[in-house]
Coordinates of C-alpha atoms (C1' of nucleotides) in Angstrom, one line a residue:
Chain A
X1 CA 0.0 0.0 0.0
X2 CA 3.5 2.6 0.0
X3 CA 3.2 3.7 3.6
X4 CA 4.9 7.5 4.5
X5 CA 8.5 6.2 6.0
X6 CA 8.9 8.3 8.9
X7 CA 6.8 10.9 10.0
X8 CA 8.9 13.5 12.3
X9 CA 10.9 12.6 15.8
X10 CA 10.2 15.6 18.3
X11 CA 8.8 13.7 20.9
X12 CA 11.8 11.8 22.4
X13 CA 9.0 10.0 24.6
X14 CA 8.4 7.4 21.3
X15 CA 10.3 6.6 18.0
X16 CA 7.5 6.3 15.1
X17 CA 10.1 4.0 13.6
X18 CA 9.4 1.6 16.2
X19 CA 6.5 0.9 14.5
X20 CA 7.3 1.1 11.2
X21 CA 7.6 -3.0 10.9
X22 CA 4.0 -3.1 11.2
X23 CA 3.0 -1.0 8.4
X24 CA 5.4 -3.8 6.8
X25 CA 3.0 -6.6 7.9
X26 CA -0.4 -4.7 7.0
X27 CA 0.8 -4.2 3.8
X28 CA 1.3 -7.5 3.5
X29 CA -2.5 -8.6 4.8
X30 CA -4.3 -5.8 3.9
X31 CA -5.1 -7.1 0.1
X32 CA -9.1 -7.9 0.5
X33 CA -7.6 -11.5 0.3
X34 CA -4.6 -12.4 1.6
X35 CA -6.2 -12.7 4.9
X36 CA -8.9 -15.4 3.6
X37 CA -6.1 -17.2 1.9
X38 CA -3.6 -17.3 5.0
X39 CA -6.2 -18.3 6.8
X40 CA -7.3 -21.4 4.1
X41 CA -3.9 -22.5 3.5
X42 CA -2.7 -22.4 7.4
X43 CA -3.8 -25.6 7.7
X44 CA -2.3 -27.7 5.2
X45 CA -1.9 -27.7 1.6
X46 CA -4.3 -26.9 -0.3
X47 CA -5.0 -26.5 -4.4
X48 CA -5.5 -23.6 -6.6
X49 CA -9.4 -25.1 -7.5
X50 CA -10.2 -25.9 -3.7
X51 CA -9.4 -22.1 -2.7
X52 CA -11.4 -20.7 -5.5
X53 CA -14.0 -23.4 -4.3
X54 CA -13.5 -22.1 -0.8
X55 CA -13.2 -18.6 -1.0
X56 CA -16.3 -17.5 -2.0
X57 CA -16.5 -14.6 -4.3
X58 CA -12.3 -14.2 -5.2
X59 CA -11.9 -14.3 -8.8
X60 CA -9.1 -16.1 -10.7
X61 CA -7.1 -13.1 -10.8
X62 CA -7.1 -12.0 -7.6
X63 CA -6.7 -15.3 -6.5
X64 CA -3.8 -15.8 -8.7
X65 CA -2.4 -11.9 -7.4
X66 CA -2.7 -13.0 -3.6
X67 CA -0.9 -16.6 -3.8
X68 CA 1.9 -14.8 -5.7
X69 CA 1.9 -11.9 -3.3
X70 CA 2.0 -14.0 -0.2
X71 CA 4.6 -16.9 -2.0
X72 CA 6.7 -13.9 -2.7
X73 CA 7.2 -12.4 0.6
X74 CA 7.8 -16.3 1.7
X75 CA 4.4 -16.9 3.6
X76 CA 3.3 -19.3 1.4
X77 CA 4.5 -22.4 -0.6
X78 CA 3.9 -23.9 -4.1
X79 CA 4.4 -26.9 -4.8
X80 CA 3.7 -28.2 -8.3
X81 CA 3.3 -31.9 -9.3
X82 CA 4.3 -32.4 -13.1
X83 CA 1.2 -34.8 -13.4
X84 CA -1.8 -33.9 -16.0
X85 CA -3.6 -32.6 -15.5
X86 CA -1.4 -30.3 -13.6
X87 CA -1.9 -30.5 -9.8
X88 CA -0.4 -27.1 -7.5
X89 CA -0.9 -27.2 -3.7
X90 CA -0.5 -24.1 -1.7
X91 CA 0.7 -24.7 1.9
X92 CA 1.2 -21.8 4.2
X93 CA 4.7 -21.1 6.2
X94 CA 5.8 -21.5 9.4
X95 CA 6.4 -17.8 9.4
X96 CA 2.7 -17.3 8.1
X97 CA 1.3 -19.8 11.1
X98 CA 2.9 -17.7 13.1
X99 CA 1.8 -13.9 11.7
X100 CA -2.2 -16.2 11.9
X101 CA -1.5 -16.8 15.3
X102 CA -1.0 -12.8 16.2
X103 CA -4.3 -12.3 14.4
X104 CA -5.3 -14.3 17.3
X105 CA -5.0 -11.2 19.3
X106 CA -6.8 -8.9 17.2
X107 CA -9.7 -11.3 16.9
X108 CA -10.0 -11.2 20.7
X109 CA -9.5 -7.3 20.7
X110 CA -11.9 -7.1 17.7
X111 CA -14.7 -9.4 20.2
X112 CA -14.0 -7.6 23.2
X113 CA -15.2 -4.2 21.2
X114 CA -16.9 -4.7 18.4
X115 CA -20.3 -3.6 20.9
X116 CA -18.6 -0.3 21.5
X117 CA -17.4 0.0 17.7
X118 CA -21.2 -0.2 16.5
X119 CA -22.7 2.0 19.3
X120 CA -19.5 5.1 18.7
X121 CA -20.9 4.7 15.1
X122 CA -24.4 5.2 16.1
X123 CA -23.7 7.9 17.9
X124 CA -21.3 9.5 15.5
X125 CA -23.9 9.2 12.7
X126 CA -26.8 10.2 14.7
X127 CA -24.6 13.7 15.9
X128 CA -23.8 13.9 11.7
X129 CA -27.7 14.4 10.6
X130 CA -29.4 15.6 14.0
X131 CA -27.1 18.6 14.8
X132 CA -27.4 21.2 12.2
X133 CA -31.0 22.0 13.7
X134 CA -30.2 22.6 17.4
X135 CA -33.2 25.1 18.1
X136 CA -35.8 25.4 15.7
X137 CA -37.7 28.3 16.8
Chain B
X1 CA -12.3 -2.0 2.1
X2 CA -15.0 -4.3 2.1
X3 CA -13.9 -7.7 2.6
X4 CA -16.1 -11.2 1.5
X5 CA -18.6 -11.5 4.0
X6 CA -17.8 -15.5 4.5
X7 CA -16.2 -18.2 2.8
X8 CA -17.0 -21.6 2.8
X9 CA -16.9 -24.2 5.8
X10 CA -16.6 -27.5 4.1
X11 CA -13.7 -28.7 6.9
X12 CA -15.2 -29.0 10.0
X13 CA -11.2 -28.5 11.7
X14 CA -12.1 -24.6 11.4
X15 CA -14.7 -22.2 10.7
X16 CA -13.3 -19.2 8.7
X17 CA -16.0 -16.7 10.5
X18 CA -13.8 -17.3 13.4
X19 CA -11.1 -14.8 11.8
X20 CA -13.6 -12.5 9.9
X21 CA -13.7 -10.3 13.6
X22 CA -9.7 -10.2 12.0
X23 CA -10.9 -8.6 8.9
X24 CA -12.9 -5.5 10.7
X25 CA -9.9 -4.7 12.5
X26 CA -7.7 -4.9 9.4
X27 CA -10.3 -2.7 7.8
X28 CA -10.1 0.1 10.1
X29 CA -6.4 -0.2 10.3
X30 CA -5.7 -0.4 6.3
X31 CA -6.2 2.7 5.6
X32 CA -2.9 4.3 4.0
X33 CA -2.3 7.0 7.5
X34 CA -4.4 4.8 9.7
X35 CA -1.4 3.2 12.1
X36 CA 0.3 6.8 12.1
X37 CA -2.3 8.9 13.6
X38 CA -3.0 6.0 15.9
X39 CA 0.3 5.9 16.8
X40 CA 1.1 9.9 17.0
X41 CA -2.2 10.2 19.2
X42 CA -1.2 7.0 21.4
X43 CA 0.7 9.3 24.0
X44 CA -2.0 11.9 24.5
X45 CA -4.0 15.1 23.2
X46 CA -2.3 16.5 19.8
X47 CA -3.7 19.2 17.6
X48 CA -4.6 18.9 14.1
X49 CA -1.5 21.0 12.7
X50 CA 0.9 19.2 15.0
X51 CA -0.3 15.9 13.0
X52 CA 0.1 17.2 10.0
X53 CA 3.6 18.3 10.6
X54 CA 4.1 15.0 12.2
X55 CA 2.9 12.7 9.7
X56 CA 5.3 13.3 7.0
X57 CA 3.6 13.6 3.5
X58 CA 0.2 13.2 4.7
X59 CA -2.3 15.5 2.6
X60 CA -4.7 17.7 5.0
X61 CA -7.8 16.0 3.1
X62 CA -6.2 12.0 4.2
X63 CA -5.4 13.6 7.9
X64 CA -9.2 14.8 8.0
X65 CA -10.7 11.6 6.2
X66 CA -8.4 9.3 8.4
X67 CA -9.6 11.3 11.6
X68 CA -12.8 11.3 11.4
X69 CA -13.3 7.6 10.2
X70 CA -11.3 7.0 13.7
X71 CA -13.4 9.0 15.6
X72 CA -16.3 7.2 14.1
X73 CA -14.9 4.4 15.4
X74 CA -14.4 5.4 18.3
X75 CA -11.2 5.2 18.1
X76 CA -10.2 8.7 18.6
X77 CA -11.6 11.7 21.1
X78 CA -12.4 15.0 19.6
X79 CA -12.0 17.9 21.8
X80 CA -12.9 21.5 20.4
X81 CA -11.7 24.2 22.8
X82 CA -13.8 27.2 21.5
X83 CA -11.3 30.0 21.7
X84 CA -10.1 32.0 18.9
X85 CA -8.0 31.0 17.0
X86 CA -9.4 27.3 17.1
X87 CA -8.1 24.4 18.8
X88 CA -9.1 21.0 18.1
X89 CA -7.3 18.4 20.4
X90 CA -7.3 14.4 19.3
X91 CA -6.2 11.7 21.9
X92 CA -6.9 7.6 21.5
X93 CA -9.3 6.1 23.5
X94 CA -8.6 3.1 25.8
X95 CA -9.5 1.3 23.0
X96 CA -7.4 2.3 20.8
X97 CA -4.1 2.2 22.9
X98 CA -5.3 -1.5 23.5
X99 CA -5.5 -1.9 19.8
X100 CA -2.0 -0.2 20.0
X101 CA -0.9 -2.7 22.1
X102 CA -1.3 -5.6 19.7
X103 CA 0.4 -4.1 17.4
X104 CA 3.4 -4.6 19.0
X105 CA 3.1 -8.3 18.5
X106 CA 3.4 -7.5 14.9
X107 CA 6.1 -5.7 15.2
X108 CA 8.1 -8.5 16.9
X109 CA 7.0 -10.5 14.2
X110 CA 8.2 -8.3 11.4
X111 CA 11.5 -7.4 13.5
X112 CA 12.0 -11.0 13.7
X113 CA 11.3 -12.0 10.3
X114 CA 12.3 -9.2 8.2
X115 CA 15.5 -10.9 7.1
X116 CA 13.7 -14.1 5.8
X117 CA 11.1 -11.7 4.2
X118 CA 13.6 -9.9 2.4
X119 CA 15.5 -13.4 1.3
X120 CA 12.4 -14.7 0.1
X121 CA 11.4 -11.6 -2.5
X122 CA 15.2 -11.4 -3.8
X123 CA 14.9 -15.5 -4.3
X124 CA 11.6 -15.2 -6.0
X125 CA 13.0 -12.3 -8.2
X126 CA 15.4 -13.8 -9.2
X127 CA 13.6 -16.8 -10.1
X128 CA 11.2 -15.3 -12.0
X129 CA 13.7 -13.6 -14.7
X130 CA 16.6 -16.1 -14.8
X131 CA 14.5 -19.3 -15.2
X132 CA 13.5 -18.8 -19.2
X133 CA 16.9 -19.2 -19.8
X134 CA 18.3 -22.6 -17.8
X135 CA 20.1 -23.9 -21.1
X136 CA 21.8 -21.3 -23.2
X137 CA 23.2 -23.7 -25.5
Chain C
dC1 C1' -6.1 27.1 13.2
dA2 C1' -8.7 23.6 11.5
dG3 C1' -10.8 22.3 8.5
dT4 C1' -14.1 21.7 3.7
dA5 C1' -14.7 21.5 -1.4
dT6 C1' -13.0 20.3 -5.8
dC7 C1' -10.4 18.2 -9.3
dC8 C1' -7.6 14.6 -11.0
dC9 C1' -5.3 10.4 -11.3
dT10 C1' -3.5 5.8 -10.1
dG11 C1' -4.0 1.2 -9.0
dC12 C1' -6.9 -2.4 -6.8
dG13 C1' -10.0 -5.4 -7.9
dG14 C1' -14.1 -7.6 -10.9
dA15 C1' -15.3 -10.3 -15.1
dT16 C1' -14.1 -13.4 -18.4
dA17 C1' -12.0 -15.4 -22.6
dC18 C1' -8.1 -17.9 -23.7
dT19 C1' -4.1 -21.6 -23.0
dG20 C1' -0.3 -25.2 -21.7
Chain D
dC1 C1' -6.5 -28.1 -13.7
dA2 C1' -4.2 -23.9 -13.1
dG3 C1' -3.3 -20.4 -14.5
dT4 C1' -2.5 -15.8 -18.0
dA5 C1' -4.1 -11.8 -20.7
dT6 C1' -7.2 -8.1 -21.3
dC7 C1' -10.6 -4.7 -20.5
dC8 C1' -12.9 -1.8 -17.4
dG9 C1' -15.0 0.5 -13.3
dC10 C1' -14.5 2.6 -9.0
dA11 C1' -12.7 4.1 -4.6
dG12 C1' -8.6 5.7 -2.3
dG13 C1' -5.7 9.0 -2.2
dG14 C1' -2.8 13.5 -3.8
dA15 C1' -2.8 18.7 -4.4
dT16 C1' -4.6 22.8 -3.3
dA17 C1' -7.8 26.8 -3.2
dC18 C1' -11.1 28.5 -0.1
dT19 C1' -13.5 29.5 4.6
dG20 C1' -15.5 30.1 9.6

DNA sequence: CAGTATCCCTGCGGATACTG
DNA sequence: CAGTATCCGCAGGGATACTG
């Protein structure tokens, strides 16, 4: 997603480079995909048809885009059998089991709040339409 | 960025819907500025122009946009001080500096596998324009 | 100071026909 | 079966002039 590299250091109290790396690891799970596809493939191995299959609405492309993102940056494996038809199982990493374990984390977070998420929304939306007409009269 | 709403659940080992809480937290965090004005507002009240100068190469429109999707989140606190000139303060809610939290995980994932990351692109690179050529003669 | 409004452009992602 | 090639639409994002 090209993320700013640094953004200013006058506050000794934090480094924003600290956190740079995870602007590294978005980038890498914030296709609308990758996510679906880490998550298929953490398992075991699994083939090209049987994620299309599995995934439901990816097309061929993006489906084709994601494994070679992900197989690229080494969080997933392919594996071709020279048989024919041709047979190509995906198989995430132990790298990627781990970076699906994190998301762990997030999933709890994401539970834990998702009440207070939908009720600042509310709110927020309600404020957006109902405040331009304080007093009427 | 509007991710699939579910994707199959043909092996009963896991349920995909598990991870989708996953995906809203990706989505709120995707955005290109997202992590940065999380991070910058992490430590406490900052003003709009003190962002700006902070986040280096952020447009005032992507500050604004990125601000007030966080706030609708409620992500993000916003504090007008009526005085003259203006003076708009933002600050991260609990919830957000727990969100901040977890991304540290991913940063000790990314610190840690940054290296094998980096291997794994030049490897594929290279793979991809050498191999047309295996037998010159 | 803290935004909003406007214009433009790039690249992600959808659909699908074709191929080894 | 497992892709690649092609075309296209749209939303995210950049630049910047204007305003309460």
């Amino acid at each position: 997603m090209e993320f700013p590299g640094k953004a200013g250091g006058m506050d000794p109290e934090f480094d924003i480079k600290d956190v740079c790396p995870v602007i590294e690891v978005i980038d890498r799970i914030s296709g609308k995909w990758s996510i679906s596809v880490l998550v298929a493939t953490a398992h075991g191995p699994v083939r090209f048809t049987e994620l299309e299959r599995q995934i439901t609405g990816i097309s061929r492309r993006m489906l084709t885009l994601t494994l070679r993102n992900l197989e690229r940056d080494g969080l997933l494996t392919r594996t071709v059998y020279p048989t024919v038809p041709p047979r190509v199982e995906y198989a995430a990493t132990g790298m990627a089991r781990e970076l699906y374990e994190h998301l762990a984390g997030f999933t709890s977070w994401a539970a834990r709040h998702q009440g207070e998420i939908a009720a600042a929304r509310t709110a927020y939306d309600a404020g957006r339409t109902a405040e331009p007409v304080p007093a009427p009269g």
